[in-house]
Each structure stands twice: as structure tokens, then as C-alpha cells.
Amino acid sequence: MKNFARALRYAWPYRGRLILSFLCAILAANLWSLCFTSITPVLAIVTTRQSLQDWIDEQIAETKKLIDGDQKKNELGLAKELDRANEIENRLVAKIAREGPNEEIEHQRRDNSRLLTRLEDKLSDARSDIYRQQLARKFIYRLPKDPFQTLALLLGVLTAVVAVKGVFEFFQDSLVGSVVNLSLFDLRNRFFRNAIHLDVNQFSEQGSSELMARFTNDTELLGQGTKTLFGKLVGEPLKAICLVVLACFISWQLTVMFLVLVPVALFILNKLGRAMKRATRRLLERMSSIYKILQETFQGIRVVKAFTMEPRERQRFCNATKEYYRKAMLVVNIDAFASPIIETFGVAAVVGALLAGAYLVITGHTHLFGIRMTDQPLKAPALLQLYALLGAIADPVRKLSSVYTRLQSGAAAADRIFACLDRQPRVKANSEGPRLARHQSHIEYRDVCFSYEPGRPILTNVHLRIPFGETVAIVGHNGSGKTTLVGLIPRFYDADHGSILIDDVDIRNANLRSLRQQVGLVTQETILFDDTIFKNIAYGNRRARREEVEAAAKKAFAHEFILKLEKGYDSSIGEAGSKLSGGQKQRIALARAILRDPAILILDEFTSQYDAESEEKIHQALKEFMRGRTTLVITHRLNTLEVANRIVVLEAGRIAAVGTHRELMAACLPYQRLHEAQFRRLCA
Ligand code: ADP
């Protein structure tokens, strides 16, 4: 629940709306319970066929009779009884004064005092009753005299009250909905801001589909939890409390009888809530695996089709959704279980109170098992009113029963969201650090060791010094650590040991933004965004002018084919993407790097998708582009290797040799083997 409480803090900026919604809920709840008080007058009119005026007069007469007594029946009223008790008191006091303290008189006096207090209480209650009845009388005498008209008026008022209540409920729902959605909006943005600053390898640990599930499905469930909380937690208990208070006016003892089952119901709800949290966590995990399968299948659709693996993928998806269905049914059943259980408890409690009440009505007693239940014998309409009030509590209580389970669902989602949100990038942005001046001297790997997981070194004691302007090619078997080695420069991750210096500044001490602004990266896997070609080239250089973008595209040999597209530079990648070849997409990526004019250029197997025809041109463009900047290129292409000033041979994370193509061919056995195995095949 701690994380759920943290999620609720996102609603704090919108507390004004929340308070307003609470006010609406309070008003709606009061109006709702007010409707139930109409039962007594309606019943009075229907059963006695009296007008309300006669009825209120009768009520007043009865209360007066209680106070003043009935001479015909020789009954003393409360007032007279009180006078008599006062007389007795005076007599007893006088007797004590005359005869001195006497145990028997003291005893009589104690009994009399108790009677006095009870009579005083009753008299004051009766007087306040009469005051209220007089007030009601004034109002009732303004109503029509005919019983049917009075009834119609009462029911008309009832309908109007329900309509007004509906207006308040609408505003409450709308306000709560806006608070929930606004706080989800803030939470998602905060989450995205956090996620985008995570390290590159934290993404691969987490899995992008897993993250996407948390952004969509989990936040949605959290939203449902908060909506239930804000929407139901004020209005529904308030309705129940209003009804309990009204019921207490009729007989608080019978109402307490009804309430004894509340702790038992709470205990059961607590158990169900815990089960719900567990079930929801599993449900969300299953949804994450569905996202994963979707992402893998759609991204790798070519492979799936080429290997005719559609049936397998279908089966995999079917299994995942079946699993999800099972977990979803568990959640549904727990949720559905809460409501009838609470309802049964509610009815059992009402039945208990009703039986006791009915016994009092039938026998005309005021005591049950020796306990006083009502001051005066209970009448049938009062019992029916009590029953209606207690029965009506079932509705808010049933709604409340789902609140706890839904909150627990939201709490499970909040746990998963905050587990991601709390992740801190290991690479610190160092935004206060000194800005790195444009690289112009050298890059140095100084005794660099790196591992993704403890105990599995990927790079070991790498020493390498690259003067400014040099082109260094990196070769080695798959998994020898080439990508890792170049990824250390833009600080996708930091070295575990040793350091990397650019112009003698340890990159960890420099401002991260200023470092990355100097690096141009073109990878084998072309990443284009769903935007126009112009914006894709200008990515990272948003203020670039049209001529600059076109000049960069020309240098990357992309200008011609872009112009052939229907909307030229304004064609969207989404529409044109399917018409572009892998090589064309790579040229757009190259134009993007050229426009950025980086001091350090990293090419990771970049040329692998070029067709033979444009290869020579691209090679020329690259040679041109590499001039005046330091380039690290991972490649197996002979023509690139020949233009490289030096070639670094990596073997299992160690530098096996450094030299030119000629030197290595002459003296380096691993390089020769690599050449034999790969280069010949590639060049053939
Ligand atoms: P190369 O580019 O030479 O093929 P890489 O630098 O990509 O090699 O990978 C070197 C080793 O590091 C491989 O064994 C690979 O499995 C491992 N590796 C790469 N990225 C990660 C990662 N994010 N987490 C864990 N291991 C990784």
C-alpha cells in the first residue's frame, strides 16, 4: 500500500477539484439518506388515510399527553410525575433534617433521585420533540389538506431531491475522473522522463515490452484503483453513516445489534483484499508476457514468415492469453465474491435487528433479555422505517466491499510501476560538471575493464590511444566486445575499472550532454522515427535549415531518392517506410550524422546493408565525412579496413593486436584467421 499512497500524491496538485468532489459526495449522500425519511409520513398517510395536518396534530397531542397526562384514564403526565418526585425528595430531606441520617431513608432518597433524573431526561426529550413537531406543524399546515394531494406533493419533492442528488453525483464523478486522469497524465510523464534516462543496458535488462506494459496496462489499473478510492470512499461511507444515524433516532440499541457483524465483514474483506493483490500481480505479469510476444512477433515478422513459424507464434500467443484468462478469472471471482458475502452479512444483520424489533412491536415490550431497547413500545411504522434504513445501508456497503479489493489491485499495479520508477541510472548525467570542449587532441582508453554482470568480464585491460582525426577500425569475432568498446565513449555505460579520457578529461567528470553532443552514431540497425524524412535527418539538430538538411542528404547520397518520393523531404517515414530499402534508410541515418557534424564518429557495422552499386559512392562519402574527426568503425569490409589508419583486433575483450591492414596481414595470426573466415566470403 506504500506505493499506492505514493501514487496518490500525484493527485495532490488537483486537491481543489478533489475537495469539490468530496463536497458534492457529501451533499449527494445527505440527499440520498433524506429520501428514506419520507417513508414514515408516506406510511402514515397511506395506513391511516389521514392528512399530514391531522397526523402532525395527533403526534403533538400524543407528546402533550405524555407530558401532561390523561385525566380521563387517570394517567399522570411526566410533568406531574416529576413534581411528585420533587415533593417526595423535599419530604425525605425534611425527614433527614428532623430525624438525622437513617439508612432506610437514605436508600429511599437514592431511588427517588434516580427516578428524578430519568423523569427529567424524558421530560426534556418530550419537550424537544414537541418543539420539533411544532416547527414541522408550521410547515405542514402550508401543504394541501387532502391526503392524496399531500402524498403526490411528497412524492414530487422526493423525485426533485433525487434529481438534485443526481446533479451532485454527476459533478462528483466528473471531478474525480478529471483528478484521476490528470494524475495519471503526470505519473506517465514522470515515468517516461525517468525511463528515458535509464542506462542502455538497464533497458535490455528490463525489456522494452515489460516497460510498455507498465506504462499502459499497469497505469490503467492504478487509475481504476484511485478512481474507486476517490469516487467511493467519501460518498458511500457517508451514506451508510447518515442512515445509521437516522436509524439510531428510532432505536440506537437495535441499530447497534445490526452493527455487530461489521468487524467480521471487515476481517473477510481484508483477507479477500490480500488475495486480490496477489492475483492482480500475477495477472499483470501475464499481460507483460503478452506484450513481449506481440513485440517479438511483429518486429520479427519477416523472420516469422520466412521460417513459416506462424503456427508456433499463434500457439505461443494462445498459451499466453489462456494463462492471462485464468489469472483474469481469478481476479474476477475474488472481486465478485466480495459483494455477495458482504450482502449476506448485511441481510443477516438486518434480519437479526428486525426479529428483535418485531418481537418488541408484537409484545409491546420495551426490553429484550432484560436490556432496554426503546424508551416507548415500538410502533409498526417506526419498525418499518428502521428496517428500510438498515436495508438501504446494503447498497453503500456492497459498493464499499469492492473498494478494498480494487484498491489492492491498484496497489499491485503501483508496486510494479514504482519498482521501475525508483530505478536510478548508473551513469550520472553530471549536469553540473564542466562542459567538454570540442574534441581536438586525442581519445584514450586507459586500462579499461568492463562487465555487464559481475564475474563475466567483457573487456579486460584495454589500453588504446587514438589521436584526433584518426580512423580506427575494430575487428573481432562476434561477442568479442566491439560494440561494448565503442559504447563506452558516449557513456552508454561506465567502465568498472580504468578510465576513458577525451583531450585528457575523464569523461565521467564532464557534463554528459556536452559529451554526447560531440558523438555521431550510425548503427547497423537503422532507427528512424515516425516523422517526416526532413525531421528524421534534423533529429538532434532541430534548428537545422532546409539547405543544411539537403546538403547533408546530398553528402550521404540520399538526396536523389528522397526527391523521387511523392512528398520529397516531407514524406513521412510511416507511409514511405515500406517503400524504402534498408540501404536507403541507412543513408538517411548517415545524413542525420553528417548534419550533426560530430567530432567523434562511431560506425557500428554500418555499411553492411549497402547494395554493391552504391557501395563505392558511399565509401567515398564516408571517406569525405571522416576527414577532420576521430572515427571508430566496427566493420569487416575490406575497403573500409584499407582506409583505416589503424585496425584494432579484439579477442575475448582483450586487444590482441593493433596495426594497419598490411602489417596485421603480415604479422597477426588472429587477424589473418578472421580475414580467411569472413573477409574473403564477404568480398566474394
Ligand atoms: P560484439 O559487438 O563484438 O559482437 P558485444 O560488445 O555486442 O560484442 O557483446 C560482448 C558480450 O557482451 C557478448 O557476449 C554479449 O552477450 C554481452 N552483452 C552485450 N550486451 C549485453 C547486455 N546489455 N547485458 C548483458 N550482456 C551483454
XYZ file of C-alpha atoms and ligand atoms in Angstrom:
711
model
C 0.000 0.000 0.000
C 3.028 2.277 0.425
C 3.435 2.629 -3.310
C -0.275 3.182 -3.769
C -0.046 6.047 -1.284
C 2.861 7.434 -3.334
C 0.703 7.277 -6.449
C -1.986 9.223 -4.606
C 0.454 12.081 -4.105
C 0.128 12.761 -7.823
C -3.435 13.869 -7.096
C -2.250 16.493 -4.584
C -1.866 19.317 -7.151
C -5.536 18.813 -8.017
C -6.740 18.858 -4.413
C -9.125 21.742 -5.168
C -11.138 19.570 -7.557
C -10.925 16.710 -5.104
C -12.320 18.801 -2.256
C -15.111 19.996 -4.538
C -15.898 16.409 -5.477
C -15.968 15.456 -1.784
C -18.436 18.280 -1.137
C -20.639 17.011 -3.963
C -20.396 13.499 -2.498
C -21.412 14.766 0.939
C -24.415 16.636 -0.472
C -25.470 13.668 -2.616
C -25.156 11.288 0.345
C -27.237 13.567 2.568
C -29.956 13.948 -0.050
C -29.939 10.208 -0.620
C -30.499 9.398 3.036
C -33.057 12.185 3.298
C -35.191 10.356 0.754
C -35.598 7.476 3.209
C -37.058 9.694 5.897
C -40.090 10.218 3.660
C -41.153 6.643 4.430
C -42.723 7.479 7.819
C -45.083 10.255 6.574
C -45.952 8.274 3.430
C -46.788 5.233 5.534
C -48.746 7.384 7.962
C -50.867 8.835 5.194
C -51.447 5.524 3.417
C -52.227 3.437 6.528
C -54.355 5.974 8.446
C -55.747 7.805 5.380
C -55.235 10.941 7.449
C -53.967 14.175 6.058
C -50.487 15.197 7.191
C -52.052 18.037 9.206
C -54.179 15.592 11.212
C -51.223 13.324 11.607
C -48.928 16.029 12.993
C -51.689 17.279 15.321
C -52.095 13.756 16.576
C -48.362 13.455 17.136
C -48.350 16.744 19.075
C -51.384 15.663 21.098
C -49.660 12.393 21.978
C -46.497 14.128 23.092
C -48.547 16.618 25.119
C -50.377 13.719 26.699
C -47.043 12.246 27.621
C -46.097 15.481 29.351
C -49.436 16.482 30.886
C -51.108 13.094 31.396
C -54.659 11.932 30.655
C -57.299 12.826 33.226
C -59.913 10.505 31.744
C -57.667 7.498 32.064
C -56.311 8.860 35.325
C -52.780 8.883 33.942
C -50.221 11.285 35.350
C -48.080 13.102 32.830
C -44.298 13.391 33.010
C -44.584 16.902 34.436
C -46.825 15.794 37.285
C -44.708 12.726 37.956
C -41.681 14.993 38.187
C -43.498 17.298 40.617
C -44.450 14.321 42.733
C -40.883 13.038 42.731
C -39.714 16.526 43.755
C -42.238 16.578 46.607
C -41.010 13.197 47.796
C -37.447 14.474 47.628
C -38.331 17.537 49.734
C -40.165 15.358 52.229
C -37.232 12.995 52.534
C -34.796 15.890 53.002
C -37.002 17.373 55.729
C -37.276 13.965 57.426
C -33.485 13.565 57.451
C -33.149 17.062 58.936
C -35.650 16.140 61.674
C -34.618 12.609 62.498
C -30.980 12.621 61.478
C -29.376 10.239 58.940
C -31.179 6.948 58.621
C -30.184 4.134 56.294
C -33.706 3.337 55.107
C -34.479 6.970 54.278
C -31.124 7.346 52.516
C -31.985 4.303 50.426
C -35.388 5.770 49.519
C -33.745 9.030 48.630
C -31.242 7.351 46.312
C -34.093 5.534 44.470
C -36.032 8.767 44.226
C -33.030 10.679 42.829
C -32.609 8.077 40.101
C -36.294 8.415 39.226
C -35.933 12.186 39.229
C -33.040 12.096 36.743
C -34.889 9.699 34.441
C -38.034 11.818 34.524
C -36.075 14.994 33.854
C -34.406 13.354 30.839
C -37.683 12.078 29.471
C -39.361 15.430 30.001
C -36.600 17.302 28.241
C -36.741 14.789 25.336
C -40.508 15.175 25.096
C -40.200 18.983 25.161
C -37.651 18.995 22.367
C -39.918 16.567 20.457
C -42.799 18.946 20.837
C -40.620 21.831 19.708
C -39.655 19.910 16.554
C -43.228 18.847 15.943
C -44.441 22.447 16.293
C -41.884 23.520 13.726
C -42.965 20.719 11.364
C -46.607 21.690 12.002
C -45.988 25.218 10.747
C -44.546 23.805 7.569
C -47.124 21.032 7.149
C -50.026 23.464 7.516
C -48.850 25.172 4.357
C -49.334 21.905 2.437
C -52.649 20.838 0.835
C -55.162 19.278 3.224
C -56.254 16.406 1.004
C -54.247 13.219 1.873
C -53.816 12.221 -1.777
C -52.592 15.667 -2.788
C -50.210 15.677 0.147
C -48.893 12.285 -0.914
C -48.453 13.443 -4.510
C -46.606 16.547 -3.280
C -44.356 14.481 -1.049
C -43.501 12.096 -3.877
C -42.905 15.067 -6.206
C -40.450 16.551 -3.695
C -38.830 13.136 -3.418
C -38.303 12.980 -7.184
C -36.868 16.513 -7.213
C -34.484 15.596 -4.385
C -33.333 12.526 -6.347
C -32.757 14.706 -9.432
C -30.691 17.240 -7.446
C -28.769 14.348 -5.914
C -28.104 13.122 -9.476
C -26.611 16.505 -10.420
C -24.229 16.367 -7.462
C -23.304 12.794 -8.322
C -22.533 13.788 -11.896
C -20.180 16.554 -10.749
C -18.579 14.251 -8.235
C -17.904 11.566 -10.879
C -16.672 14.090 -13.410
C -14.344 15.808 -10.925
C -12.945 12.527 -9.646
C -12.457 11.347 -13.243
C -10.520 14.502 -14.102
C -8.316 14.220 -10.988
C -7.561 10.559 -11.751
C -6.744 11.200 -15.392
C -4.668 14.298 -14.655
C -2.651 12.469 -12.036
C -2.153 9.531 -14.420
C -1.028 12.029 -17.052
C 1.591 13.397 -14.631
C 2.624 9.936 -13.472
C 3.083 8.640 -17.037
C 5.173 11.677 -17.976
C 7.269 11.394 -14.859
C 7.685 7.682 -15.551
C 8.719 8.369 -19.145
C 11.198 11.016 -18.041
C 12.700 8.529 -15.651
C 12.697 5.650 -18.139
C 14.373 7.650 -20.871
C 17.251 8.482 -18.529
C 17.888 4.853 -17.654
C 21.116 3.328 -18.912
C 21.110 1.493 -22.216
C 21.697 -1.884 -20.607
C 19.014 -1.268 -17.974
C 16.606 -1.255 -20.884
C 17.781 -4.625 -22.073
C 17.574 -5.997 -18.512
C 14.016 -4.766 -18.142
C 12.810 -5.491 -21.654
C 11.016 -2.768 -23.553
C 7.755 -4.758 -23.719
C 7.800 -5.085 -19.941
C 8.203 -1.320 -19.650
C 5.428 -0.722 -22.157
C 3.087 -2.959 -20.168
C 3.782 -0.875 -17.086
C 3.127 2.334 -18.988
C -0.232 1.179 -20.321
C -1.885 -1.718 -18.538
C -0.486 -1.149 -15.066
C -1.142 2.591 -15.016
C -4.686 1.912 -16.221
C -5.288 -0.442 -13.307
C -3.748 2.026 -10.906
C -6.139 4.639 -12.315
C -9.090 2.356 -11.619
C -7.865 1.916 -8.046
C -7.576 5.671 -7.441
C -10.921 6.293 -9.092
C -12.577 3.786 -6.789
C -10.867 5.351 -3.813
C -11.804 8.948 -4.557
C -15.197 8.093 -6.002
C -16.468 5.721 -3.364
C -14.500 6.288 -0.221
C -16.238 9.506 0.737
C -19.770 9.194 -0.630
C -20.568 5.602 0.238
C -19.443 5.534 3.901
C -21.188 8.858 4.348
C -24.440 7.420 3.027
C -24.073 4.475 5.403
C -23.301 6.785 8.358
C -26.309 9.034 7.615
C -28.579 6.004 7.551
C -27.099 4.624 10.775
C -27.605 7.995 12.479
C -31.227 8.150 11.308
C -31.768 4.552 12.458
C -30.283 5.465 15.853
C -33.051 8.044 16.282
C -35.605 5.233 16.117
C -33.669 2.799 18.310
C -29.963 3.021 18.805
C -29.962 -0.298 20.615
C -31.426 -2.149 17.621
C -29.022 -0.321 15.331
C -26.043 -1.442 17.427
C -27.360 -5.005 17.125
C -27.185 -4.545 13.393
C -23.621 -3.228 13.548
C -22.108 -6.139 15.493
C -21.359 -8.015 12.280
C -19.286 -5.146 10.833
C -15.918 -6.322 12.287
C -16.486 -9.833 10.905
C -17.217 -8.382 7.465
C -14.075 -6.222 7.680
C -11.984 -9.265 8.546
C -13.272 -11.145 5.494
C -12.713 -8.104 3.267
C -9.132 -7.852 4.468
C -8.471 -11.494 3.562
C -10.058 -11.028 0.144
C -8.040 -7.842 -0.445
C -4.775 -9.687 0.126
C -5.775 -12.473 -2.240
C -6.739 -9.812 -4.781
C -3.337 -8.133 -4.598
C -1.537 -11.425 -5.226
C -3.860 -12.347 -8.096
C -3.502 -8.923 -9.735
C 0.277 -9.062 -9.568
C 0.218 -12.375 -11.440
C -2.323 -11.005 -13.904
C -0.083 -8.042 -14.724
C 2.917 -10.320 -15.172
C 0.922 -12.351 -17.670
C -0.022 -9.164 -19.543
C 3.667 -8.254 -19.738
C 4.419 -11.590 -21.388
C 1.637 -10.970 -23.914
C 3.243 -7.600 -24.744
C 6.565 -9.376 -25.140
C 5.222 -11.928 -27.600
C 3.460 -9.206 -29.584
C 6.588 -7.110 -29.787
C 8.811 -10.014 -30.780
C 6.410 -11.336 -33.398
C 5.564 -8.019 -35.032
C 9.139 -6.777 -35.049
C 10.440 -10.041 -36.385
C 7.539 -10.643 -38.783
C 9.887 -11.238 -41.711
C 11.730 -13.990 -39.858
C 8.454 -15.486 -38.630
C 7.132 -15.657 -42.175
C 10.374 -16.765 -43.799
C 10.688 -19.670 -41.373
C 6.920 -20.361 -41.600
C 6.683 -20.097 -37.845
C 3.189 -18.595 -37.814
C 1.611 -21.684 -36.188
C 4.217 -21.680 -33.422
C 3.756 -17.963 -32.751
C -0.002 -18.451 -32.788
C 0.337 -21.254 -30.273
C 2.674 -19.188 -28.102
C 0.233 -16.288 -28.128
C -2.702 -18.577 -27.475
C -0.920 -20.108 -24.460
C -0.073 -16.682 -23.071
C -3.635 -15.408 -23.483
C -5.002 -18.626 -21.948
C -2.749 -18.079 -18.944
C -3.952 -14.482 -18.804
C -7.559 -15.633 -18.976
C -7.010 -17.949 -15.996
C -5.471 -15.207 -13.914
C -8.130 -12.721 -15.024
C -10.863 -15.131 -13.952
C -9.264 -15.441 -10.536
C -9.340 -11.650 -10.191
C -12.943 -11.518 -11.430
C -14.006 -14.233 -8.993
C -12.363 -12.611 -5.989
C -13.995 -9.327 -6.939
C -17.367 -10.968 -7.468
C -17.067 -12.943 -4.231
C -16.739 -9.864 -2.022
C -20.086 -8.363 -2.909
C -22.462 -11.312 -2.160
C -20.552 -12.180 1.008
C -20.983 -8.677 2.344
C -24.579 -8.586 1.194
C -25.365 -11.841 3.035
C -23.781 -10.456 6.171
C -25.800 -7.283 5.764
C -29.076 -9.154 5.366
C -28.263 -11.419 8.340
C -27.675 -8.334 10.450
C -30.911 -6.674 9.271
C -32.836 -9.903 9.944
C -31.425 -10.009 13.488
C -32.427 -6.418 14.153
C -35.827 -6.923 12.506
C -36.615 -10.050 14.551
C -35.790 -8.215 17.753
C -37.805 -5.185 16.601
C -40.775 -7.317 15.510
C -40.755 -9.013 18.921
C -40.962 -5.601 20.595
C -43.809 -4.488 18.304
C -45.813 -7.684 18.755
C -45.403 -7.920 22.525
C -45.436 -4.164 23.166
C -42.352 -4.593 25.407
C -39.512 -2.129 25.669
C -36.939 -4.646 26.968
C -35.247 -7.622 25.348
C -33.290 -10.099 27.536
C -33.512 -7.524 30.300
C -31.908 -4.798 28.177
C -33.906 -1.657 27.404
C -34.267 -1.459 23.613
C -36.635 1.511 23.211
C -37.986 4.194 25.524
C -41.564 3.577 24.473
C -43.093 0.469 22.895
C -42.111 0.402 19.218
C -44.836 1.005 16.620
C -45.134 -0.800 13.279
C -44.383 2.263 11.046
C -41.290 3.073 13.131
C -40.084 -0.520 12.792
C -40.683 -0.433 9.036
C -38.773 2.843 8.828
C -35.921 1.269 10.788
C -35.961 -1.752 8.530
C -35.938 0.438 5.421
C -32.989 2.472 6.748
C -30.945 -0.577 7.709
C -31.856 -2.349 4.466
C -30.766 0.700 2.485
C -27.313 0.504 4.087
C -26.810 -2.647 1.979
C -26.269 -0.512 -1.127
C -23.348 1.638 0.059
C -21.866 -1.330 1.910
C -21.995 -3.513 -1.220
C -20.279 -0.759 -3.178
C -17.701 -0.369 -0.438
C -16.993 -4.097 -0.446
C -15.459 -3.800 -3.915
C -13.436 -0.732 -2.890
C -10.921 -2.670 -0.859
C -10.329 -5.353 -3.470
C -9.980 -2.724 -6.233
C -7.586 -0.737 -4.063
C -5.476 -3.843 -3.637
C -5.444 -4.298 -7.431
C -4.287 -0.718 -7.777
C -1.682 -1.325 -5.084
C -0.273 -4.305 -7.024
C -0.019 -2.121 -10.132
C 1.553 0.721 -8.121
C 4.210 -1.687 -6.788
C 5.207 -2.621 -10.323
C 5.205 0.973 -11.579
C 7.244 2.346 -8.686
C 9.707 -0.548 -8.893
C 10.611 0.888 -12.330
C 10.219 4.499 -11.336
C 12.662 4.053 -8.466
C 15.394 2.729 -10.717
C 18.269 5.152 -10.913
C 20.587 5.308 -13.916
C 24.062 4.142 -13.012
C 25.510 6.677 -15.468
C 25.027 10.039 -13.785
C 24.244 12.976 -16.076
C 26.699 15.192 -14.235
C 24.798 18.241 -15.404
C 26.752 20.491 -13.037
C 30.108 19.212 -14.388
C 32.322 21.230 -16.763
C 31.287 21.161 -20.419
C 33.611 19.216 -22.660
C 35.208 21.429 -25.290
C 35.084 20.157 -28.892
C 37.461 17.237 -29.146
C 40.713 18.133 -30.906
C 43.540 16.217 -29.305
C 43.075 12.508 -28.550
C 40.847 9.823 -27.075
C 42.422 7.437 -24.606
C 41.216 4.137 -23.149
C 43.310 3.767 -20.005
C 43.361 0.228 -18.561
C 39.606 -0.207 -19.116
C 37.769 -3.235 -17.694
C 34.043 -3.730 -18.084
C 31.403 -6.372 -17.381
C 27.613 -6.349 -17.712
C 27.249 -8.952 -14.975
C 29.661 -9.477 -12.103
C 32.153 -12.261 -12.788
C 31.730 -12.182 -16.611
C 34.301 -9.697 -17.905
C 33.598 -8.367 -21.398
C 36.575 -6.005 -21.708
C 39.872 -6.582 -19.895
C 42.723 -4.093 -19.505
C 42.089 -2.191 -22.720
C 44.742 0.426 -23.472
C 44.259 2.461 -26.623
C 45.213 5.974 -27.633
C 43.560 7.485 -30.695
C 44.874 10.841 -31.912
C 42.331 13.351 -33.248
C 41.417 12.772 -36.892
C 42.413 9.127 -36.910
C 40.120 6.392 -38.247
C 40.327 3.250 -36.186
C 38.645 0.058 -37.348
C 37.726 -2.525 -34.756
C 37.520 -6.157 -35.774
C 36.953 -9.377 -33.891
C 34.658 -12.353 -33.610
C 31.031 -11.894 -32.624
C 30.773 -11.272 -28.913
C 34.401 -10.188 -28.604
C 33.243 -6.830 -27.189
C 33.458 -4.450 -30.163
C 30.077 -2.757 -29.617
C 30.724 -2.565 -25.907
C 34.096 -0.913 -26.509
C 32.686 1.885 -28.675
C 29.572 2.258 -26.462
C 31.812 3.377 -23.602
C 32.618 6.648 -25.406
C 29.113 8.194 -25.323
C 28.851 6.658 -21.815
C 26.035 4.229 -22.547
C 27.687 2.553 -19.561
C 30.755 3.314 -17.461
C 33.948 1.301 -17.154
C 34.236 -0.772 -13.966
C 37.935 -0.062 -13.799
C 40.240 2.367 -15.562
C 39.015 5.408 -17.427
C 38.364 6.959 -20.796
C 39.788 10.389 -21.482
C 38.930 12.805 -24.226
C 41.565 15.503 -24.578
C 42.846 14.443 -21.140
C 39.449 14.946 -19.436
C 37.953 11.871 -17.769
C 34.543 11.624 -19.461
C 32.909 10.727 -16.135
C 33.774 14.193 -14.813
C 32.417 16.057 -17.816
C 28.879 17.184 -18.466
C 27.180 14.206 -20.134
C 25.195 16.294 -22.624
C 28.291 18.098 -23.858
C 29.980 14.721 -24.369
C 27.084 13.185 -26.300
C 26.685 16.291 -28.443
C 30.113 15.517 -29.896
C 29.330 11.942 -30.812
C 27.683 10.829 -34.049
C 26.422 7.264 -34.056
C 25.300 5.205 -37.020
C 24.408 1.620 -36.305
C 23.670 -1.426 -38.401
C 20.092 -1.351 -37.182
C 18.688 1.870 -38.640
C 16.498 3.721 -36.217
C 14.069 6.107 -37.878
C 11.188 7.814 -36.091
C 7.607 8.130 -37.252
C 8.012 11.618 -38.652
C 8.955 13.243 -41.970
C 12.283 12.481 -43.651
C 13.285 16.107 -43.050
C 12.700 15.804 -39.308
C 14.457 12.448 -39.206
C 17.578 13.949 -40.737
C 17.293 17.005 -38.490
C 16.872 14.779 -35.398
C 19.321 16.047 -32.793
C 19.702 19.297 -34.699
C 16.214 20.740 -34.542
C 17.169 24.202 -35.713
C 18.715 22.979 -38.977
C 17.659 24.882 -42.074
C 16.348 23.233 -45.247
C 19.593 23.846 -47.187
C 21.669 22.295 -44.421
C 19.481 19.196 -44.346
C 19.611 18.885 -48.120
C 23.381 19.361 -48.158
C 23.772 16.567 -45.593
C 21.454 14.313 -47.625
C 23.487 15.025 -50.750
C 26.703 14.058 -48.962
C 25.047 10.812 -47.849
C 23.774 10.116 -51.410
C 20.208 10.261 -50.137
C 19.058 13.451 -51.875
C 18.179 11.833 -55.209
C 15.941 9.074 -53.944
C 14.278 11.409 -51.427
C 13.272 13.753 -54.253
C 11.732 10.834 -56.112
C 9.312 10.249 -53.209
C 5.855 11.781 -53.606
C 6.288 14.440 -50.950
C 10.085 14.603 -51.064
C 11.590 15.618 -47.727
C 8.097 15.945 -46.267
C 7.234 12.284 -46.851
C 6.509 10.594 -43.585
C 8.609 7.601 -42.643
C 5.452 5.779 -41.584
C 3.990 5.994 -45.117
C 7.224 5.820 -47.082
C 8.997 3.369 -44.755
C 7.793 0.326 -46.619
C 8.980 1.806 -49.939
C 12.499 2.488 -48.658
C 15.174 -0.168 -48.909
C 17.451 -0.994 -45.982
C 20.300 0.845 -47.732
C 18.159 3.964 -48.286
C 17.136 4.037 -44.651
C 20.793 3.777 -43.708
C 21.642 6.717 -45.938
C 19.023 8.800 -44.120
C 20.675 7.780 -40.863
C 24.048 8.757 -42.302
C 22.691 12.160 -43.395
C 21.486 12.655 -39.812
C 25.013 12.001 -38.506
C 26.571 14.275 -41.165
C 24.232 17.145 -40.236
C 25.198 16.831 -36.609
C 28.846 17.383 -37.555
C 30.248 15.319 -34.672
C 33.879 15.467 -33.586
C 33.742 11.746 -32.862
C 32.060 9.382 -35.273
C 31.051 5.849 -34.392
C 30.005 3.492 -37.167
C 28.802 0.105 -35.981
C 28.708 -2.394 -38.909
C 27.057 0.462 -40.707
C 27.916 -0.434 -44.283
C 26.519 -3.954 -44.106
C 23.235 -3.143 -45.828
C 24.517 -1.242 -48.825
C 23.955 -2.694 -52.223
C 27.037 -3.204 -54.364
C 26.063 -0.423 -56.768
C 26.087 2.412 -54.290
C 28.862 0.962 -52.193
C 31.640 2.831 -53.975
C 29.822 6.167 -53.684
C 29.076 5.644 -50.019
C 32.614 4.721 -49.422
C 33.695 7.996 -50.979
C 31.136 9.904 -48.873
C 32.352 8.215 -45.722
C 35.978 8.967 -46.511
C 34.995 12.567 -47.017
C 32.936 12.625 -43.830
C 35.640 11.017 -41.699
C 38.052 13.808 -42.518
C 38.569 16.212 -39.622
C 37.035 13.936 -36.975
C 38.008 10.887 -34.973
C 36.264 7.788 -36.233
C 35.755 4.411 -34.631
C 34.340 1.932 -37.080
C 33.293 -1.634 -36.494
C 33.475 -3.326 -39.855
C 34.546 -6.362 -41.778
C 34.599 -4.580 -45.140
C 37.956 -4.691 -46.766
C 37.708 -1.266 -48.413
C 36.961 0.374 -45.064
C 39.746 -1.546 -43.393
C 42.140 -0.318 -46.023
C 41.298 3.336 -45.389
C 41.580 2.932 -41.606
C 44.738 4.414 -40.133
C 44.873 1.547 -37.694
C 42.980 -1.667 -37.054
C 42.374 -2.958 -33.529
C 41.912 -6.720 -33.257
C 39.760 -7.678 -30.269
C 39.852 -11.183 -28.872
C 37.567 -12.060 -25.954
C 37.636 -8.493 -24.696
C 41.387 -8.028 -24.966
C 43.316 -6.140 -27.619
C 45.222 -8.846 -29.487
C 46.966 -6.528 -31.952
C 46.947 -3.022 -33.402
C 48.261 -2.072 -36.840
C 47.452 -1.336 -40.463
C 45.832 -3.908 -42.708
C 49.160 -4.689 -44.320
C 51.027 -5.003 -41.020
C 48.381 -7.225 -39.491
C 48.123 -9.412 -42.542
C 51.825 -9.884 -42.345
C 52.213 -10.472 -38.633
C 48.935 -11.076 -36.792
C 47.630 -14.627 -36.805
C 44.166 -13.894 -35.334
C 43.656 -11.160 -37.932
C 44.682 -13.499 -40.733
C 42.225 -16.101 -39.462
C 39.451 -13.529 -39.300
C 40.314 -12.448 -42.777
C 40.249 -16.017 -44.019
C 36.950 -16.784 -42.373
C 34.990 -13.647 -43.097
C 36.527 -11.087 -45.395
C 37.041 -13.417 -48.313
C 33.450 -14.582 -48.075
C 32.185 -11.000 -47.860
C 34.302 -9.780 -50.734
C 33.414 -12.698 -52.983
P 30.380 -7.667 -30.490
O 29.967 -6.274 -30.841
O 31.853 -7.885 -30.619
O 29.615 -8.723 -31.205
P 29.235 -7.038 -27.932
O 30.030 -5.918 -27.363
O 27.927 -6.723 -28.526
O 30.129 -7.881 -28.935
O 28.971 -8.099 -26.756
C 30.018 -8.649 -25.998
C 29.425 -9.615 -24.990
O 28.636 -8.905 -24.070
C 28.549 -10.684 -25.611
O 28.877 -11.913 -25.008
C 27.161 -10.287 -25.241
O 26.425 -11.439 -24.980
C 27.363 -9.489 -23.975
N 26.372 -8.413 -23.873
C 26.148 -7.427 -24.754
N 25.195 -6.575 -24.298
C 24.814 -7.037 -23.086
C 23.874 -6.592 -22.098
N 23.148 -5.486 -22.263
N 23.766 -7.314 -20.972
C 24.495 -8.435 -20.766
N 25.395 -8.890 -21.646
C 25.572 -8.217 -22.810
